[in-house]
PDB file of C-alpha atoms in Angstrom:
ATOM      1  CA  VAL P   1      -6.168 -24.652 -20.942  1.00  0.00           C
ATOM      2  CA  SER P   2      -9.165 -23.626 -18.869  1.00  0.00           C
ATOM      3  CA  GLU P   3      -8.596 -21.076 -16.140  1.00  0.00           C
ATOM      4  CA  CYS P   4     -10.346 -23.458 -13.783  1.00  0.00           C
ATOM      5  CA  SER P   5      -7.848 -26.230 -14.416  1.00  0.00           C
ATOM      6  CA  ASP P   6      -5.872 -27.271 -11.373  1.00  0.00           C
ATOM      7  CA  GLY P   7      -3.067 -28.341 -13.674  1.00  0.00           C
ATOM      8  CA  GLY P   8      -2.675 -31.883 -12.374  1.00  0.00           C
ATOM      9  CA  SER P   9       0.314 -33.346 -10.604  1.00  0.00           C
ATOM     10  CA  ASP P  10       3.761 -31.931 -11.107  1.00  0.00           C
ATOM     11  CA  GLY P  11       7.059 -32.339  -9.303  1.00  0.00           C
ATOM     12  CA  TYR P  12       9.827 -29.923  -8.439  1.00  0.00           C
ATOM     13  CA  ASP P  13      12.698 -31.842 -10.025  1.00  0.00           C
ATOM     14  CA  ASP P  14      12.193 -30.332 -13.477  1.00  0.00           C
ATOM     15  CA  GLU P  15      11.302 -26.897 -12.202  1.00  0.00           C
ATOM     16  CA  GLU P  16      12.775 -24.095 -14.262  1.00  0.00           C
ATOM     17  CA  PRO P  17      14.793 -21.678 -12.166  1.00  0.00           C
ATOM     18  CA  ALA P  18      13.118 -18.309 -11.835  1.00  0.00           C
ATOM     19  CA  ALA P  19      14.963 -15.051 -12.268  1.00  0.00           C
ATOM     20  CA  PRO P  20      16.987 -14.084  -9.190  1.00  0.00           C
ATOM     21  CA  THR P  21      14.827 -12.385  -6.597  1.00  0.00           C
ATOM     22  CA  PRO P  22      15.732  -8.755  -5.911  1.00  0.00           C
ATOM     23  CA  GLU P  23      16.383  -7.744  -2.319  1.00  0.00           C
ATOM     24  CA  ALA P  24      12.893  -6.279  -2.340  1.00  0.00           C
ATOM     25  CA  GLY P  25      10.477  -7.506  -4.989  1.00  0.00           C
ATOM     26  CA  LEU P  26       8.550  -4.981  -7.038  1.00  0.00           C
ATOM     27  CA  GLU P  27       5.760  -4.669  -4.488  1.00  0.00           C
ATOM     28  CA  ALA P  28       6.051  -0.974  -3.627  1.00  0.00           C
ATOM     29  CA  VAL P  29       5.579   0.631  -7.035  1.00  0.00           C
ATOM     30  CA  ASP P  30       3.091   3.369  -7.871  1.00  0.00           C
ATOM     31  CA  GLY P  31      -0.397   2.100  -8.606  1.00  0.00           C
ATOM     32  CA  VAL P  32      -0.653  -0.856  -6.209  1.00  0.00           C
ATOM     33  CA  GLN P  33      -1.718  -1.350  -2.618  1.00  0.00           C
ATOM     34  CA  PRO P  34       1.040  -2.005  -0.064  1.00  0.00           C
ATOM     35  CA  GLU P  35       1.895  -5.600   0.791  1.00  0.00           C
ATOM     36  CA  LEU P  36       1.753  -6.353   4.510  1.00  0.00           C
ATOM     37  CA  GLN P  37       4.443  -8.779   5.636  1.00  0.00           C
ATOM     38  CA  ARG P  38       2.957  -9.157   9.109  1.00  0.00           C
ATOM     39  CA  THR P  39      -0.594  -8.297  10.110  1.00  0.00           C
ATOM     40  CA  GLU P  40      -1.834  -6.937  13.425  1.00  0.00           C
ATOM     41  CA  GLN P  41      -3.606 -10.253  13.911  1.00  0.00           C
ATOM     42  CA  GLU P  42      -0.264 -12.069  14.022  1.00  0.00           C
ATOM     43  CA  SER P  43       0.757  -9.949  17.009  1.00  0.00           C
ATOM     44  CA  GLU P  44      -2.600 -10.722  18.595  1.00  0.00           C
ATOM     45  CA  LEU P  45      -1.961 -14.442  18.060  1.00  0.00           C
ATOM     46  CA  ALA P  46       1.378 -14.157  19.854  1.00  0.00           C
ATOM     47  CA  MET P  47      -0.384 -12.518  22.794  1.00  0.00           C
ATOM     48  CA  MET P  48      -3.014 -15.264  22.847  1.00  0.00           C
ATOM     49  CA  LYS P  49      -0.313 -17.939  22.984  1.00  0.00           C
ATOM     50  CA  ALA P  50       1.476 -16.109  25.784  1.00  0.00           C
ATOM     51  CA  PHE P  51      -1.830 -15.839  27.631  1.00  0.00           C
ATOM     52  CA  ALA P  52      -2.425 -19.585  27.231  1.00  0.00           C
ATOM     53  CA  GLU P  53       1.062 -20.424  28.486  1.00  0.00           C
ATOM     54  CA  TYR P  54       0.536 -18.205  31.517  1.00  0.00           C
ATOM     55  CA  PHE P  55      -2.508 -20.201  32.589  1.00  0.00           C
ATOM     56  CA  GLY P  56      -0.647 -23.471  32.050  1.00  0.00           C
ATOM     57  CA  GLU P  57      -3.290 -26.153  32.572  1.00  0.00           C
ATOM     58  CA  HIS P  58      -5.620 -24.552  30.038  1.00  0.00           C
ATOM     59  CA  CYS P  59      -2.903 -24.313  27.388  1.00  0.00           C
ATOM     60  CA  ASN P  60      -4.147 -27.369  25.482  1.00  0.00           C
ATOM     61  CA  ASP P  61      -7.686 -25.999  25.411  1.00  0.00           C
ATOM     62  CA  ALA P  62      -6.379 -22.718  24.021  1.00  0.00           C
ATOM     63  CA  GLU P  63      -4.416 -24.559  21.313  1.00  0.00           C
ATOM     64  CA  GLU P  64      -7.528 -26.491  20.301  1.00  0.00           C
ATOM     65  CA  ILE P  65      -9.520 -23.287  20.037  1.00  0.00           C
ATOM     66  CA  LEU P  66      -6.796 -21.693  17.913  1.00  0.00           C
ATOM     67  CA  HIS P  67      -6.703 -24.746  15.638  1.00  0.00           C
ATOM     68  CA  GLU P  68     -10.451 -24.466  15.133  1.00  0.00           C
ATOM     69  CA  ILE P  69      -9.991 -20.867  14.018  1.00  0.00           C
ATOM     70  CA  ILE P  70      -6.736 -20.814  12.042  1.00  0.00           C
ATOM     71  CA  GLY P  71      -6.199 -24.526  11.447  1.00  0.00           C
ATOM     72  CA  PRO P  72      -3.456 -26.812  12.762  1.00  0.00           C
ATOM     73  CA  ILE P  73      -0.033 -27.419  11.261  1.00  0.00           C
ATOM     74  CA  PRO P  74      -0.573 -30.610   9.177  1.00  0.00           C
ATOM     75  CA  SER P  75       2.306 -32.539  10.753  1.00  0.00           C
ATOM     76  CA  LYS P  76       0.559 -35.863  10.091  1.00  0.00           C
ATOM     77  CA  SER P  77       0.098 -35.160   6.387  1.00  0.00           C
ATOM     78  CA  LYS P  78       3.429 -34.191   4.846  1.00  0.00           C
ATOM     79  CA  THR P  79       2.000 -34.555   1.325  1.00  0.00           C
ATOM     80  CA  LEU P  80      -1.204 -32.543   1.763  1.00  0.00           C
ATOM     81  CA  PHE P  81      -0.007 -29.739  -0.539  1.00  0.00           C
ATOM     82  CA  ARG P  82       2.597 -31.713  -2.468  1.00  0.00           C
ATOM     83  CA  ASN P  83       3.199 -30.376  -5.998  1.00  0.00           C
ATOM     84  CA  LYS P  84       1.148 -27.278  -5.161  1.00  0.00           C
ATOM     85  CA  HIS P  85       2.559 -23.777  -5.609  1.00  0.00           C
ATOM     86  CA  PHE P  86       1.447 -20.689  -3.696  1.00  0.00           C
ATOM     87  CA  LEU P  87       1.815 -16.960  -3.229  1.00  0.00           C
ATOM     88  CA  LEU P  88       0.530 -15.166  -0.122  1.00  0.00           C
ATOM     89  CA  SER P  89      -0.818 -11.626  -0.237  1.00  0.00           C
ATOM     90  CA  CYS P  90      -2.446  -9.323   2.284  1.00  0.00           C
ATOM     91  CA  THR P  91      -2.985  -5.570   2.461  1.00  0.00           C
ATOM     92  CA  ILE P  92      -4.830  -3.082   4.618  1.00  0.00           C
ATOM     93  CA  PRO P  93      -8.637  -3.561   4.686  1.00  0.00           C
ATOM     94  CA  PRO P  94     -10.543  -1.396   2.174  1.00  0.00           C
ATOM     95  CA  LYS P  95     -12.152   1.821   3.283  1.00  0.00           C
ATOM     96  CA  CYS P  96     -15.918   1.366   3.286  1.00  0.00           C
ATOM     97  CA  LYS P  97     -17.127   3.639   0.491  1.00  0.00           C
ATOM     98  CA  ASP P  98     -18.678   2.692  -2.845  1.00  0.00           C
ATOM     99  CA  ILE P  99     -17.219  -0.794  -2.515  1.00  0.00           C
ATOM    100  CA  CYS P 100     -19.346  -1.458   0.556  1.00  0.00           C
ATOM    101  CA  LYS P 101     -22.578  -0.457  -1.114  1.00  0.00           C
ATOM    102  CA  GLY P 102     -23.866  -1.088  -4.591  1.00  0.00           C
ATOM    103  CA  ALA P 103     -25.960   1.246  -6.688  1.00  0.00           C
ATOM    104  CA  ASN P 104     -29.097   0.159  -4.838  1.00  0.00           C
ATOM    105  CA  GLY P 105     -27.512   0.719  -1.432  1.00  0.00           C
ATOM    106  CA  GLN P 106     -27.331  -2.969  -0.571  1.00  0.00           C
ATOM    107  CA  LEU P 107     -24.194  -4.338   1.040  1.00  0.00           C
ATOM    108  CA  ASN P 108     -21.700  -6.048  -1.234  1.00  0.00           C
ATOM    109  CA  ARG P 109     -18.949  -8.460  -0.230  1.00  0.00           C
ATOM    110  CA  SER P 110     -16.877  -5.781   1.466  1.00  0.00           C
ATOM    111  CA  SER P 111     -15.852  -8.157   4.232  1.00  0.00           C
ATOM    112  CA  PHE P 112     -14.816 -11.515   2.837  1.00  0.00           C
ATOM    113  CA  SER P 113     -13.398 -13.329   5.822  1.00  0.00           C
ATOM    114  CA  THR P 114     -13.413 -12.727   9.538  1.00  0.00           C
ATOM    115  CA  VAL P 115     -10.793 -15.435  10.057  1.00  0.00           C
ATOM    116  CA  PRO P 116      -7.368 -13.916  10.855  1.00  0.00           C
ATOM    117  CA  PHE P 117      -4.924 -13.939   7.940  1.00  0.00           C
ATOM    118  CA  LEU P 118      -1.667 -15.043   9.560  1.00  0.00           C
ATOM    119  CA  LYS P 119       0.914 -15.075   6.795  1.00  0.00           C
ATOM    120  CA  GLN P 120       3.667 -16.859   8.722  1.00  0.00           C
ATOM    121  CA  HIS P 121       1.268 -19.501  10.053  1.00  0.00           C
ATOM    122  CA  LEU P 122      -0.199 -20.100   6.588  1.00  0.00           C
ATOM    123  CA  ARG P 123       3.281 -20.455   5.131  1.00  0.00           C
ATOM    124  CA  LYS P 124       4.188 -23.023   7.782  1.00  0.00           C
ATOM    125  CA  GLN P 125       0.968 -24.947   7.129  1.00  0.00           C
ATOM    126  CA  ILE P 126       1.637 -25.092   3.386  1.00  0.00           C
ATOM    127  CA  GLU P 127       5.318 -25.989   3.662  1.00  0.00           C
ATOM    128  CA  THR P 128       4.693 -28.622   6.342  1.00  0.00           C
ATOM    129  CA  GLY P 129       2.133 -30.137   3.971  1.00  0.00           C
ATOM    130  CA  GLY P 130       4.736 -30.341   1.207  1.00  0.00           C
ATOM    131  CA  GLY P 131       3.708 -27.220  -0.718  1.00  0.00           C
ATOM    132  CA  LYS P 132       5.911 -24.545  -2.251  1.00  0.00           C
ATOM    133  CA  VAL P 133       5.512 -20.902  -1.176  1.00  0.00           C
ATOM    134  CA  TYR P 134       7.144 -18.129  -3.205  1.00  0.00           C
ATOM    135  CA  GLN P 135       8.051 -14.838  -1.581  1.00  0.00           C
ATOM    136  CA  PHE P 136       7.604 -12.739  -4.724  1.00  0.00           C
ATOM    137  CA  PHE P 137       5.680 -13.173  -7.959  1.00  0.00           C
ATOM    138  CA  GLU P 138       8.997 -12.870  -9.806  1.00  0.00           C
ATOM    139  CA  ASP P 139      10.101 -16.129  -8.167  1.00  0.00           C
ATOM    140  CA  VAL P 140       7.342 -18.199  -9.783  1.00  0.00           C
ATOM    141  CA  PRO P 141       8.560 -19.962 -12.960  1.00  0.00           C
ATOM    142  CA  LYS P 142       6.221 -19.381 -15.901  1.00  0.00           C
ATOM    143  CA  SER P 143       5.818 -23.143 -16.216  1.00  0.00           C
ATOM    144  CA  LYS P 144       4.165 -23.142 -12.769  1.00  0.00           C
ATOM    145  CA  TYR P 145       1.569 -20.410 -13.353  1.00  0.00           C
ATOM    146  CA  LYS P 146      -1.161 -22.976 -14.058  1.00  0.00           C
ATOM    147  CA  LEU P 147      -0.297 -24.832 -10.860  1.00  0.00           C
ATOM    148  CA  CYS P 148      -0.054 -21.767  -8.643  1.00  0.00           C
ATOM    149  CA  LYS P 149      -2.687 -20.228  -6.369  1.00  0.00           C
ATOM    150  CA  LEU P 150      -2.678 -16.827  -4.709  1.00  0.00           C
ATOM    151  CA  ILE P 151      -3.842 -17.066  -1.097  1.00  0.00           C
ATOM    152  CA  ALA P 152      -5.449 -13.876   0.227  1.00  0.00           C
ATOM    153  CA  PRO P 153      -8.174 -12.797   2.669  1.00  0.00           C
ATOM    154  CA  ARG P 154     -10.009 -10.584   0.163  1.00  0.00           C
ATOM    155  CA  PRO P 155      -9.648  -9.066  -3.325  1.00  0.00           C
ATOM    156  CA  SER P 156      -7.040  -6.324  -3.512  1.00  0.00           C
ATOM    157  CA  THR P 157      -4.700  -4.497  -5.864  1.00  0.00           C
ATOM    158  CA  THR P 158      -1.374  -5.500  -4.339  1.00  0.00           C
ATOM    159  CA  ALA P 159       1.481  -6.155  -6.746  1.00  0.00           C
ATOM    160  CA  LYS P 160       0.963  -9.905  -6.337  1.00  0.00           C
ATOM    161  CA  TYR P 161      -2.800  -9.715  -6.906  1.00  0.00           C
ATOM    162  CA  VAL P 162      -2.431  -7.540 -10.022  1.00  0.00           C
ATOM    163  CA  GLN P 163       0.251  -9.778 -11.539  1.00  0.00           C
ATOM    164  CA  CYS P 164      -1.806 -12.872 -10.798  1.00  0.00           C
ATOM    165  CA  LEU P 165      -4.791 -11.294 -12.561  1.00  0.00           C
ATOM    166  CA  ALA P 166      -2.600 -10.634 -15.592  1.00  0.00           C
ATOM    167  CA  SER P 167      -1.148 -14.153 -15.657  1.00  0.00           C
ATOM    168  CA  GLY P 168      -4.315 -16.114 -14.895  1.00  0.00           C
ATOM    169  CA  ILE P 169      -3.331 -17.237 -11.394  1.00  0.00           C
ATOM    170  CA  MET P 170      -6.520 -17.510  -9.363  1.00  0.00           C
ATOM    171  CA  ALA P 171      -6.920 -16.000  -5.915  1.00  0.00           C
ATOM    172  CA  ILE P 172      -8.254 -18.321  -3.213  1.00  0.00           C
ATOM    173  CA  SER P 173      -9.357 -17.405   0.304  1.00  0.00           C
ATOM    174  CA  HIS P 174      -6.991 -18.488   3.070  1.00  0.00           C
ATOM    175  CA  GLU P 175      -9.953 -20.303   4.609  1.00  0.00           C
ATOM    176  CA  TRP P 176      -9.319 -23.006   1.993  1.00  0.00           C
ATOM    177  CA  ILE P 177      -5.869 -23.674   3.477  1.00  0.00           C
ATOM    178  CA  ILE P 178      -7.391 -23.790   6.955  1.00  0.00           C
ATOM    179  CA  GLU P 179     -10.129 -26.215   5.880  1.00  0.00           C
ATOM    180  CA  CYS P 180      -7.590 -28.494   4.180  1.00  0.00           C
ATOM    181  CA  CYS P 181      -5.424 -28.561   7.309  1.00  0.00           C
ATOM    182  CA  GLN P 182      -8.390 -29.289   9.553  1.00  0.00           C
ATOM    183  CA  SER P 183      -9.678 -32.161   7.406  1.00  0.00           C
ATOM    184  CA  LEU P 184      -6.218 -33.297   6.171  1.00  0.00           C
ATOM    185  CA  VAL P 185      -7.574 -33.638   2.624  1.00  0.00           C
ATOM    186  CA  LEU P 186      -7.571 -31.259  -0.329  1.00  0.00           C
ATOM    187  CA  VAL P 187     -11.098 -29.894  -0.447  1.00  0.00           C
ATOM    188  CA  ASP P 188     -12.579 -28.338  -3.588  1.00  0.00           C
ATOM    189  CA  PRO P 189     -11.096 -24.802  -3.877  1.00  0.00           C
ATOM    190  CA  LYS P 190     -13.846 -23.425  -6.140  1.00  0.00           C
ATOM    191  CA  PRO P 191     -16.171 -22.297  -3.301  1.00  0.00           C
ATOM    192  CA  TYR P 192     -13.222 -20.360  -1.861  1.00  0.00           C
ATOM    193  CA  THR P 193     -12.316 -18.520  -5.080  1.00  0.00           C
ATOM    194  CA  LEU P 194     -12.050 -14.755  -4.601  1.00  0.00           C
ATOM    195  CA  PRO P 195     -13.324 -12.235  -7.172  1.00  0.00           C
ATOM    196  CA  CYS P 196     -10.957 -10.518  -9.589  1.00  0.00           C
ATOM    197  CA  GLY P 197     -11.737  -7.223  -7.933  1.00  0.00           C
ATOM    198  CA  TRP P 198     -14.100  -4.277  -7.767  1.00  0.00           C
ATOM    199  CA  SER P 199     -15.233  -2.875 -11.116  1.00  0.00           C
ATOM    200  CA  PHE P 200     -15.768   0.878 -11.232  1.00  0.00           C
ATOM    201  CA  LEU P 201     -17.816   0.440 -14.395  1.00  0.00           C
ATOM    202  CA  GLU P 202     -20.101  -2.330 -13.139  1.00  0.00           C
ATOM    203  CA  GLN P 203     -20.114  -1.189  -9.498  1.00  0.00           C
ATOM    204  CA  ARG P 204     -19.701  -4.761  -8.302  1.00  0.00           C
ATOM    205  CA  TYR P 205     -17.116  -7.469  -7.788  1.00  0.00           C
ATOM    206  CA  MET P 206     -16.212  -9.342 -10.953  1.00  0.00           C
ATOM    207  CA  ASP P 207     -15.727 -13.086 -10.762  1.00  0.00           C
ATOM    208  CA  TRP P 208     -13.345 -15.282 -12.705  1.00  0.00           C
ATOM    209  CA  ARG P 209     -14.418 -16.460 -16.145  1.00  0.00           C
ATOM    210  CA  CYS P 210     -14.939 -20.033 -14.983  1.00  0.00           C
ATOM    211  CA  SER P 211     -17.587 -18.925 -12.498  1.00  0.00           C
ATOM    212  CA  SER P 212     -21.187 -19.878 -13.141  1.00  0.00           C
ATOM    213  CA  VAL P 213     -22.498 -16.431 -12.209  1.00  0.00           C
ATOM    214  CA  LYS P 214     -23.198 -13.710 -14.744  1.00  0.00           C
ATOM    215  CA  ASN P 215     -20.983 -10.972 -13.323  1.00  0.00           C
ATOM    216  CA  LYS P 216     -17.790 -12.511 -14.633  1.00  0.00           C
ATOM    217  CA  ARG P 217     -14.939 -10.957 -16.550  1.00  0.00           C
ATOM    218  CA  SER P 218     -14.553 -11.666 -20.252  1.00  0.00           C
ATOM    219  CA  THR P 219     -11.007 -12.967 -20.659  1.00  0.00           C
ATOM    220  CA  VAL P 220      -7.725 -13.434 -18.837  1.00  0.00           C
ATOM    221  CA  SER P 221      -5.808 -11.668 -21.653  1.00  0.00           C
ATOM    222  CA  PRO P 222      -7.644  -8.380 -22.274  1.00  0.00           C
ATOM    223  CA  PHE P 223      -4.606  -6.727 -23.890  1.00  0.00           C
ATOM    224  CA  ALA P 224      -4.153  -9.243 -26.703  1.00  0.00           C
ATOM    225  CA  SER P 225      -3.244  -7.258 -29.862  1.00  0.00           C
ATOM    226  CA  VAL P 226      -3.222  -4.003 -27.840  1.00  0.00           C
ATOM    227  CA  ALA P 227      -0.260  -1.597 -28.078  1.00  0.00           C
ATOM    228  CA  ILE P 228       0.685   0.100 -24.806  1.00  0.00           C
ATOM    229  CA  ASN P 229       3.357   2.795 -24.761  1.00  0.00           C
ATOM    230  CA  LEU P 230       4.873   3.054 -21.288  1.00  0.00           C
ATOM    231  CA  ALA P 231       6.240   6.401 -20.106  1.00  0.00           C
ATOM    232  CA  SER P 232       7.832   6.928 -16.697  1.00  0.00           C
ATOM    233  CA  LEU P 233      11.079   8.203 -15.229  1.00  0.00           C
ATOM    234  CA  SER P 234      10.974   5.355 -12.687  1.00  0.00           C
ATOM    235  CA  LYS P 235      12.676   2.096 -13.654  1.00  0.00           C
ATOM    236  CA  ASP P 236      10.578   0.140 -11.144  1.00  0.00           C
ATOM    237  CA  PHE P 237       7.387   1.607 -12.603  1.00  0.00           C
ATOM    238  CA  ASN P 238       8.460   0.686 -16.134  1.00  0.00           C
ATOM    239  CA  ASP P 239       9.604  -2.811 -15.144  1.00  0.00           C
ATOM    240  CA  PHE P 240       6.497  -3.668 -13.145  1.00  0.00           C
ATOM    241  CA  TRP P 241       3.780  -2.298 -15.415  1.00  0.00           C
ATOM    242  CA  SER P 242       5.565  -3.524 -18.532  1.00  0.00           C
ATOM    243  CA  ARG P 243       5.501  -7.030 -17.063  1.00  0.00           C
ATOM    244  CA  VAL P 244       1.831  -6.740 -16.113  1.00  0.00           C
ATOM    245  CA  CYS P 245       0.783  -5.526 -19.564  1.00  0.00           C
ATOM    246  CA  LYS P 246       2.836  -8.189 -21.348  1.00  0.00           C
ATOM    247  CA  LEU P 247       1.412 -10.934 -19.128  1.00  0.00           C
ATOM    248  CA  ALA P 248      -2.057  -9.772 -20.198  1.00  0.00           C
ATOM    249  CA  GLY P 249      -1.087  -9.993 -23.874  1.00  0.00           C
ATOM    250  CA  ALA P 250      -0.024  -6.435 -24.723  1.00  0.00           C
ATOM    251  CA  THR P 251       2.760  -5.249 -26.985  1.00  0.00           C
ATOM    252  CA  VAL P 252       4.755  -2.768 -24.893  1.00  0.00           C
ATOM    253  CA  ARG P 253       7.079   0.006 -26.007  1.00  0.00           C
ATOM    254  CA  LEU P 254       9.011   2.286 -23.651  1.00  0.00           C
ATOM    255  CA  ILE P 255       8.766   6.043 -24.203  1.00  0.00           C
ATOM    256  CA  LYS P 256      11.769   7.912 -22.813  1.00  0.00           C
ATOM    257  CA  THR P 257      11.634  11.324 -24.473  1.00  0.00           C
ATOM    258  CA  GLU P 258       9.347  13.506 -26.557  1.00  0.00           C
ATOM    259  CA  ALA P 259      11.215  12.332 -29.664  1.00  0.00           C
ATOM    260  CA  ASP P 260       9.872   8.809 -29.093  1.00  0.00           C
ATOM    261  CA  ILE P 261       6.337  10.044 -29.781  1.00  0.00           C
ATOM    262  CA  THR P 262       5.952   9.577 -33.522  1.00  0.00           C
ATOM    263  CA  GLU P 263       2.969   9.723 -35.846  1.00  0.00           C
ATOM    264  CA  ASN P 264       2.995   5.982 -36.475  1.00  0.00           C
ATOM    265  CA  LEU P 265       2.452   5.123 -32.794  1.00  0.00           C
ATOM    266  CA  THR P 266      -0.922   3.632 -31.948  1.00  0.00           C
ATOM    267  CA  GLY P 267      -2.735   2.463 -28.838  1.00  0.00           C
ATOM    268  CA  TYR P 268      -2.408   3.856 -25.336  1.00  0.00           C
ATOM    269  CA  LEU P 269       0.096   5.905 -23.361  1.00  0.00           C
ATOM    270  CA  LEU P 270       0.434   4.556 -19.822  1.00  0.00           C
ATOM    271  CA  THR P 271       2.193   7.067 -17.630  1.00  0.00           C
ATOM    272  CA  ASP P 272       2.577   8.376 -14.097  1.00  0.00           C
ATOM    273  CA  GLN P 273       2.329  11.773 -12.470  1.00  0.00           C
ATOM    274  CA  GLU P 274       6.052  12.557 -12.722  1.00  0.00           C
ATOM    275  CA  PHE P 275       6.443  12.172 -16.486  1.00  0.00           C
ATOM    276  CA  PRO P 276       6.767  15.504 -18.381  1.00  0.00           C
ATOM    277  CA  GLU P 277       3.381  16.934 -19.288  1.00  0.00           C
ATOM    278  CA  ILE P 278       4.623  18.076 -22.699  1.00  0.00           C
ATOM    279  CA  VAL P 279       5.112  14.453 -23.745  1.00  0.00           C
ATOM    280  CA  LYS P 280       1.576  13.552 -22.659  1.00  0.00           C
ATOM    281  CA  ILE P 281       0.177  16.482 -24.633  1.00  0.00           C
ATOM    282  CA  LYS P 282       2.081  15.480 -27.767  1.00  0.00           C
ATOM    283  CA  ALA P 283       0.942  11.866 -27.386  1.00  0.00           C
ATOM    284  CA  SER P 284      -2.665  12.977 -27.083  1.00  0.00           C
ATOM    285  CA  ARG P 285      -2.352  15.171 -30.175  1.00  0.00           C
ATOM    286  CA  ASN P 286      -0.960  12.200 -32.088  1.00  0.00           C
ATOM    287  CA  GLY P 287      -4.030  10.153 -31.232  1.00  0.00           C
ATOM    288  CA  LEU P 288      -2.715   8.121 -28.309  1.00  0.00           C
ATOM    289  CA  LEU P 289      -5.149   7.626 -25.439  1.00  0.00           C
ATOM    290  CA  VAL P 290      -3.456   8.682 -22.187  1.00  0.00           C
ATOM    291  CA  VAL P 291      -4.289   6.319 -19.311  1.00  0.00           C
ATOM    292  CA  SER P 292      -3.192   5.591 -15.747  1.00  0.00           C
ATOM    293  CA  THR P 293      -2.408   2.399 -13.851  1.00  0.00           C
ATOM    294  CA  VAL P 294      -6.022   2.420 -12.638  1.00  0.00           C
ATOM    295  CA  TRP P 295      -7.050   1.793 -16.251  1.00  0.00           C
ATOM    296  CA  VAL P 296      -4.725  -1.223 -16.457  1.00  0.00           C
ATOM    297  CA  VAL P 297      -6.114  -2.751 -13.263  1.00  0.00           C
ATOM    298  CA  GLN P 298      -9.717  -2.118 -14.293  1.00  0.00           C
ATOM    299  CA  CYS P 299      -9.124  -3.749 -17.674  1.00  0.00           C
ATOM    300  CA  LEU P 300      -7.728  -6.798 -15.873  1.00  0.00           C
ATOM    301  CA  ILE P 301     -10.660  -6.921 -13.450  1.00  0.00           C
ATOM    302  CA  ASN P 302     -13.255  -6.559 -16.212  1.00  0.00           C
ATOM    303  CA  GLY P 303     -11.359  -8.829 -18.588  1.00  0.00           C
ATOM    304  CA  ALA P 304     -11.764  -6.334 -21.409  1.00  0.00           C
ATOM    305  CA  VAL P 305     -10.202  -3.102 -22.636  1.00  0.00           C
ATOM    306  CA  CYS P 306     -12.116  -0.220 -21.071  1.00  0.00           C
ATOM    307  CA  HIS P 307     -12.433   3.066 -22.925  1.00  0.00           C
ATOM    308  CA  PRO P 308     -10.624   5.745 -20.904  1.00  0.00           C
ATOM    309  CA  ASP P 309     -13.682   8.005 -21.067  1.00  0.00           C
ATOM    310  CA  SER P 310     -15.972   5.368 -19.555  1.00  0.00           C
ATOM    311  CA  HIS P 311     -15.005   6.390 -16.004  1.00  0.00           C
ATOM    312  CA  GLU P 312     -13.160   9.410 -14.643  1.00  0.00           C
ATOM    313  CA  LYS P 313     -10.755   7.309 -12.564  1.00  0.00           C
ATOM    314  CA  LEU P 314      -9.325   5.548 -15.624  1.00  0.00           C
ATOM    315  CA  THR P 315      -7.227   8.583 -16.518  1.00  0.00           C
ATOM    316  CA  GLN P 316      -6.478   9.704 -12.973  1.00  0.00           C
ATOM    317  CA  ILE P 317      -3.452   8.786 -10.880  1.00  0.00           C
ATOM    318  CA  TYR P 318      -4.087   5.953  -8.420  1.00  0.00           C
ATOM    319  CA  GLN P 319      -5.256   7.063  -4.976  1.00  0.00           C
ATOM    320  CA  GLU P 320      -5.043   4.984  -1.798  1.00  0.00           C
ATOM    321  CA  ASP P 321      -8.811   5.106  -1.304  1.00  0.00           C
ATOM    322  CA  ASP P 322      -9.618   3.879  -4.830  1.00  0.00           C
ATOM    323  CA  TYR P 323     -10.084   0.318  -3.508  1.00  0.00           C
TER     324      TYR P 323
END
């Protein structure tokens, strides 16, 4: 099935139940950007509404202006997003470093949307229009991956964004939701598709494979036939990155002690900063390539397995200013 496929119509009646959602989904593990549940802009919106109510007679004008910016609640179109499945993701804006400027110094798409990303408002718009919004990626049944869209203001490396990259769920700008609610019809989402992310190797944003531009990633399953040995003392780290690697086609084996490093192991050793250094050294001596979570994310963004020596960050522990 093409990555560009919208998947057609599908109802909820036969929906497979997803695994029970933990009290807090795996969104705060090492190697990903933090997920913001409420943005500063949502507080600003509340102040704007209070301001409009204070001036009374101009309240309707203020509401109209807000609807032009963030879109109305589609109360008159209860089926606008029927049979559509969504995840919402937002993180802190990127720090303007290499991502803001390419090799030639020209500005890249460092700022994707100036329209406020109001998670609660977007959720209400989608649900009022008959759509389904999942709180965590874990809640999405595998049978719905092809029907699901990730709504975000810009590319990021949040847990949701990374898992969607691995599973082939496209990221769409929230401006698409706004446009649909303003016109009360489902507009073409392709012009609103967000890039996979920033490639350290290419020094540019990589687009999805179905894009017509040249700077597109190779495949949605870069780890097909790749063996990844996962080594961490953190259960959340193991659970999350094991899922990501498997979604992208990898064969994953957990490494718990030095004794698990045997001569017949092949592939890569994905580990974190806390895992004993002696195990990493033994793995390297046995021919395993030691990599970090940055390597995993970059492979997903590029759509191909990157050699760990191709960029210094691919073997370094994730830093907050990497993206």
